[in-house]
PDB file of C-alpha atoms in Angstrom:
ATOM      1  CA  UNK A   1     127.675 132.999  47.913  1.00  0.00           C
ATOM      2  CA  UNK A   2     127.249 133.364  51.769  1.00  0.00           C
ATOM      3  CA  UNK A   3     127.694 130.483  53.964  1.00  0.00           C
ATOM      4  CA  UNK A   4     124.257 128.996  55.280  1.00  0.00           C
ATOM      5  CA  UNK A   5     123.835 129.235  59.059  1.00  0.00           C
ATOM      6  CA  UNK A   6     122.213 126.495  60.967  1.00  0.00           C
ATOM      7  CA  UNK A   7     119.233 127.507  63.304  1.00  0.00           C
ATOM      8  CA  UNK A   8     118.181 125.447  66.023  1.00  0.00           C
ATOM      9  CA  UNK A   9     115.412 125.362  68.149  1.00  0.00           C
ATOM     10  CA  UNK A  10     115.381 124.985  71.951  1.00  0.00           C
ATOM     11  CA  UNK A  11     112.892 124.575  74.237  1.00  0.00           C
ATOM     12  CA  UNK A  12     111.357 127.125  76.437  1.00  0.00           C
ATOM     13  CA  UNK A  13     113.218 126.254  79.810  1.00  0.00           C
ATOM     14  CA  UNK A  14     116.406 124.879  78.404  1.00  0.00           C
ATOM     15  CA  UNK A  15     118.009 122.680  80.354  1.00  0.00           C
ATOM     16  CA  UNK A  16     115.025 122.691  83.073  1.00  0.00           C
ATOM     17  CA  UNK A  17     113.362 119.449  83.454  1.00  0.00           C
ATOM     18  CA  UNK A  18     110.232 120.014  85.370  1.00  0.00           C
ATOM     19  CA  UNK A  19     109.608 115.901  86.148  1.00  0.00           C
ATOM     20  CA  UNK A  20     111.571 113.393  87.617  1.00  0.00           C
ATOM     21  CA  UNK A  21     111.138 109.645  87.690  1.00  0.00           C
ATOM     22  CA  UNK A  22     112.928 107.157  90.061  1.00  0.00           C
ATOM     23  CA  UNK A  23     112.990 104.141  88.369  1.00  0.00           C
ATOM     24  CA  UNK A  24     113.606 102.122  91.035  1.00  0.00           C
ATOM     25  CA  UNK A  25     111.044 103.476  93.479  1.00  0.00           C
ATOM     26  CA  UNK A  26     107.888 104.038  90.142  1.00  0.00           C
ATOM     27  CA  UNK A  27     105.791 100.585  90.000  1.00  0.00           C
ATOM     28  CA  UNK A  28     104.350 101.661  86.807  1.00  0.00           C
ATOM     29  CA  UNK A  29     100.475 102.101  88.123  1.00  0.00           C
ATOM     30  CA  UNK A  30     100.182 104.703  84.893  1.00  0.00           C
ATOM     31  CA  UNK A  31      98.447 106.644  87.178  1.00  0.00           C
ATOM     32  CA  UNK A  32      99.912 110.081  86.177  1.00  0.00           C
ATOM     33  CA  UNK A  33      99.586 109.311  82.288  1.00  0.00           C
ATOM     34  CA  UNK A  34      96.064 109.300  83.019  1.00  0.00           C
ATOM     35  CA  UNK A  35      96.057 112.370  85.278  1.00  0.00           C
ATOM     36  CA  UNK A  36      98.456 114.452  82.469  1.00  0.00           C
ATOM     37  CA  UNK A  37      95.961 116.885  80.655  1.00  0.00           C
ATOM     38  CA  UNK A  38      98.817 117.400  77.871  1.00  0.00           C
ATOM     39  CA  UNK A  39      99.667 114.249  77.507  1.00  0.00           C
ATOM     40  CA  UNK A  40     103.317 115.034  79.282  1.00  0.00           C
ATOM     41  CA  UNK A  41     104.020 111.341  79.995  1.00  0.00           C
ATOM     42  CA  UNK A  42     103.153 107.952  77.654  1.00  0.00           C
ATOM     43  CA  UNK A  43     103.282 104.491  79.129  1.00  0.00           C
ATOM     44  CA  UNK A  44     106.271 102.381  78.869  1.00  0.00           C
ATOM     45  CA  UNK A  45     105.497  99.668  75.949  1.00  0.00           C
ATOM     46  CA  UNK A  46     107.157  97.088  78.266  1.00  0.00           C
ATOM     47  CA  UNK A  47     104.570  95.772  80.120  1.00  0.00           C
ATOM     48  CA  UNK A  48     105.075  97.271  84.478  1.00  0.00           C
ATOM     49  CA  UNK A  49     107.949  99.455  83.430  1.00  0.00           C
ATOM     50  CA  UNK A  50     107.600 103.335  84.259  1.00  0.00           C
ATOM     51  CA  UNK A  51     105.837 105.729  82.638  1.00  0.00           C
ATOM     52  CA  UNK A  52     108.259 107.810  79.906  1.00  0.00           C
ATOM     53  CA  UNK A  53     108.176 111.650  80.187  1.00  0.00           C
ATOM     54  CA  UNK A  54     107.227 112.099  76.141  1.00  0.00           C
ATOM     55  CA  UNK A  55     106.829 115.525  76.025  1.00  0.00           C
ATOM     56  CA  UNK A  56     108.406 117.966  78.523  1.00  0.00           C
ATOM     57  CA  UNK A  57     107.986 120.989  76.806  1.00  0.00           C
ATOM     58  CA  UNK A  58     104.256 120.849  76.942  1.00  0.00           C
ATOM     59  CA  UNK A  59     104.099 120.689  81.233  1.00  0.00           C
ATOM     60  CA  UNK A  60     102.034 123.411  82.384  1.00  0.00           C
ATOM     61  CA  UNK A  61     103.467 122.777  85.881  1.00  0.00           C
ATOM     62  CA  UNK A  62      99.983 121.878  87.584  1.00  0.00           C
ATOM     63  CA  UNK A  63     101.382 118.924  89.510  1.00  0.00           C
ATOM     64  CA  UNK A  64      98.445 116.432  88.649  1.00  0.00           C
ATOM     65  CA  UNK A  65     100.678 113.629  88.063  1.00  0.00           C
ATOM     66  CA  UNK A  66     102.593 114.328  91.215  1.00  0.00           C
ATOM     67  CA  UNK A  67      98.669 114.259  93.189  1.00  0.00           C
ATOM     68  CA  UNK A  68      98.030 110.933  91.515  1.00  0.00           C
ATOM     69  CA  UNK A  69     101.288 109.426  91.979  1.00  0.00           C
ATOM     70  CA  UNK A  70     100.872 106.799  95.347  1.00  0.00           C
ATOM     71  CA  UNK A  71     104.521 106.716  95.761  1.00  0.00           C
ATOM     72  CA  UNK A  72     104.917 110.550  95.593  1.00  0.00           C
ATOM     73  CA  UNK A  73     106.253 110.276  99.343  1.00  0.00           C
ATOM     74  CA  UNK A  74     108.904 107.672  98.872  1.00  0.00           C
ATOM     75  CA  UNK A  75     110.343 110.057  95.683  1.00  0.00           C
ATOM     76  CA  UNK A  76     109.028 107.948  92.803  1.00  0.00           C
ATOM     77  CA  UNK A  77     107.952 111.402  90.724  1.00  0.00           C
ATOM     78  CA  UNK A  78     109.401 114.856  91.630  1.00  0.00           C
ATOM     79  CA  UNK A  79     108.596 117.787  90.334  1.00  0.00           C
ATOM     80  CA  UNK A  80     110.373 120.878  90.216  1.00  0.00           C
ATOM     81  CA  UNK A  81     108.949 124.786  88.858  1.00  0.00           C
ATOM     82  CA  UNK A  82     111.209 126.795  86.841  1.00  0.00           C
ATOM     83  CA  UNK A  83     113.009 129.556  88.583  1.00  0.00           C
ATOM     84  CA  UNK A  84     110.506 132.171  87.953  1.00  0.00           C
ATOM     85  CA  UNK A  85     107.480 130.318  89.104  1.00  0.00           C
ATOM     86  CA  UNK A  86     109.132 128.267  91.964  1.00  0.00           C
ATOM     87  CA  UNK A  87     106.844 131.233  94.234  1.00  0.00           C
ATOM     88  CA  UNK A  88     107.810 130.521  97.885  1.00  0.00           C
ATOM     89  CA  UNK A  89     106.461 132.416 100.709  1.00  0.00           C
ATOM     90  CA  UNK A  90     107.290 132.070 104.255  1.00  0.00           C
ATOM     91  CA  UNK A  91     105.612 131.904 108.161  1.00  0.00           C
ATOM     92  CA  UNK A  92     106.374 134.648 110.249  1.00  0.00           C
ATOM     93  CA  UNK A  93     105.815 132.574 113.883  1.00  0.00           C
ATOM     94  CA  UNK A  94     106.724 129.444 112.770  1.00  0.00           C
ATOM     95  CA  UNK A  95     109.718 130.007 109.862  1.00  0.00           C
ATOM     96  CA  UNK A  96     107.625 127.428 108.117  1.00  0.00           C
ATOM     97  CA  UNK A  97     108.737 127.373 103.994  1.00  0.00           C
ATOM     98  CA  UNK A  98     105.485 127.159 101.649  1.00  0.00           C
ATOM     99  CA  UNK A  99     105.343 126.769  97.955  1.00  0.00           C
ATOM    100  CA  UNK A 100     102.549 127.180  95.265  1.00  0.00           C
ATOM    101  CA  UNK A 101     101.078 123.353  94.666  1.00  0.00           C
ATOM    102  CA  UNK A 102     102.397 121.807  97.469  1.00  0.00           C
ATOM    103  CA  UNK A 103     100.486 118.568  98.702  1.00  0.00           C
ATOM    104  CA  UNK A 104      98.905 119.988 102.304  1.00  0.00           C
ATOM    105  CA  UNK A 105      99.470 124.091 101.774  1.00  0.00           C
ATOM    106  CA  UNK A 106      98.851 125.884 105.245  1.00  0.00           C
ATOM    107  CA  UNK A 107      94.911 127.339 105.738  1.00  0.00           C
ATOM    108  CA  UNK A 108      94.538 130.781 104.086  1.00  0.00           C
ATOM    109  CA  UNK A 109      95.661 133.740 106.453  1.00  0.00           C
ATOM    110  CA  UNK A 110      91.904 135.409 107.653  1.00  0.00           C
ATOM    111  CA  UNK A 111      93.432 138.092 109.088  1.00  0.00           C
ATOM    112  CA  UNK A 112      91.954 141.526 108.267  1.00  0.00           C
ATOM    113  CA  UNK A 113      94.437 143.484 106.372  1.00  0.00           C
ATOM    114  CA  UNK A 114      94.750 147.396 107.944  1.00  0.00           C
ATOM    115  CA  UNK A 115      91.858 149.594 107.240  1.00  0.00           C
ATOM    116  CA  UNK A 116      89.397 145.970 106.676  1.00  0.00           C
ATOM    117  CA  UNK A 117      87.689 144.450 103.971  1.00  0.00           C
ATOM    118  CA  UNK A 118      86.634 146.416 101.240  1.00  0.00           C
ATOM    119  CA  UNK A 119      83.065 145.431  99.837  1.00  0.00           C
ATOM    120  CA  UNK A 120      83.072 146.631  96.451  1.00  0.00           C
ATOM    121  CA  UNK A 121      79.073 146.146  96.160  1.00  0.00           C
ATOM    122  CA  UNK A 122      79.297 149.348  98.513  1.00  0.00           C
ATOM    123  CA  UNK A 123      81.372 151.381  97.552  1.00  0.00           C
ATOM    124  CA  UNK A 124      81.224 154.140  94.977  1.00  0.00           C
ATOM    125  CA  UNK A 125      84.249 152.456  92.824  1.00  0.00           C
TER     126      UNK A 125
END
């Protein structure tokens, strides 16, 4: 009789976590359990304490709790992007570093590309 294997299952980004708390900095407003369209985070059942990060698999990386979070600045939630998403791009005059959700992104680059707009309404494609 063959031996039985054991399977186990692991998460998509294993060993990624995509949200990170400060405890000591988080005042427990609840405000990004609200904002959470998957339900990522749960409130703490003691009563001020900071929100608990329930289910980390199901983050689709939007960054509303980090938006709602009031103490985003002084580091009470981080957020990080897996690897492949973490999509960084940077300024050519200034060397500035930009990132896909950040809180103030950089105004869109107007700049004609070579050749001009295409209008697709006129053309023959």
């Amino acid at each position: 009789m063959p031996a039985t294997e054991e399977v186990y299952y692991t998460p998509r980004y294993a060993g990624h976590v995509s949200i990170e708390r400060d405890e000591k900095v988080c005042i427990g407003c609840n405000q990004c359990v609200e904002a959470c369209m998957n339900d990522v985070h749960a409130p703490n059942p003691e009563a001020g304490g900071p929100p608990i990060v329930l289910h980390p698999d199901d983050c689709w990386y939007c960054g509303c709790c980090l938006m709602e979070c009031p103490l985003r600045e002084e580091g009470a939630l981080k957020f990080s992007w897996p690897i492949e998403e973490d999509l960084r791009w940077k300024r050519k005059g200034s060397g500035e570093l930009f990132r896909v959700g950040m809180t103030n992104p950089p105004a869109p680059n107007m700049t004609p590309p070579v050749g001009g707009w295409i209008v697709l309404r006129d053309s023959k494609y």
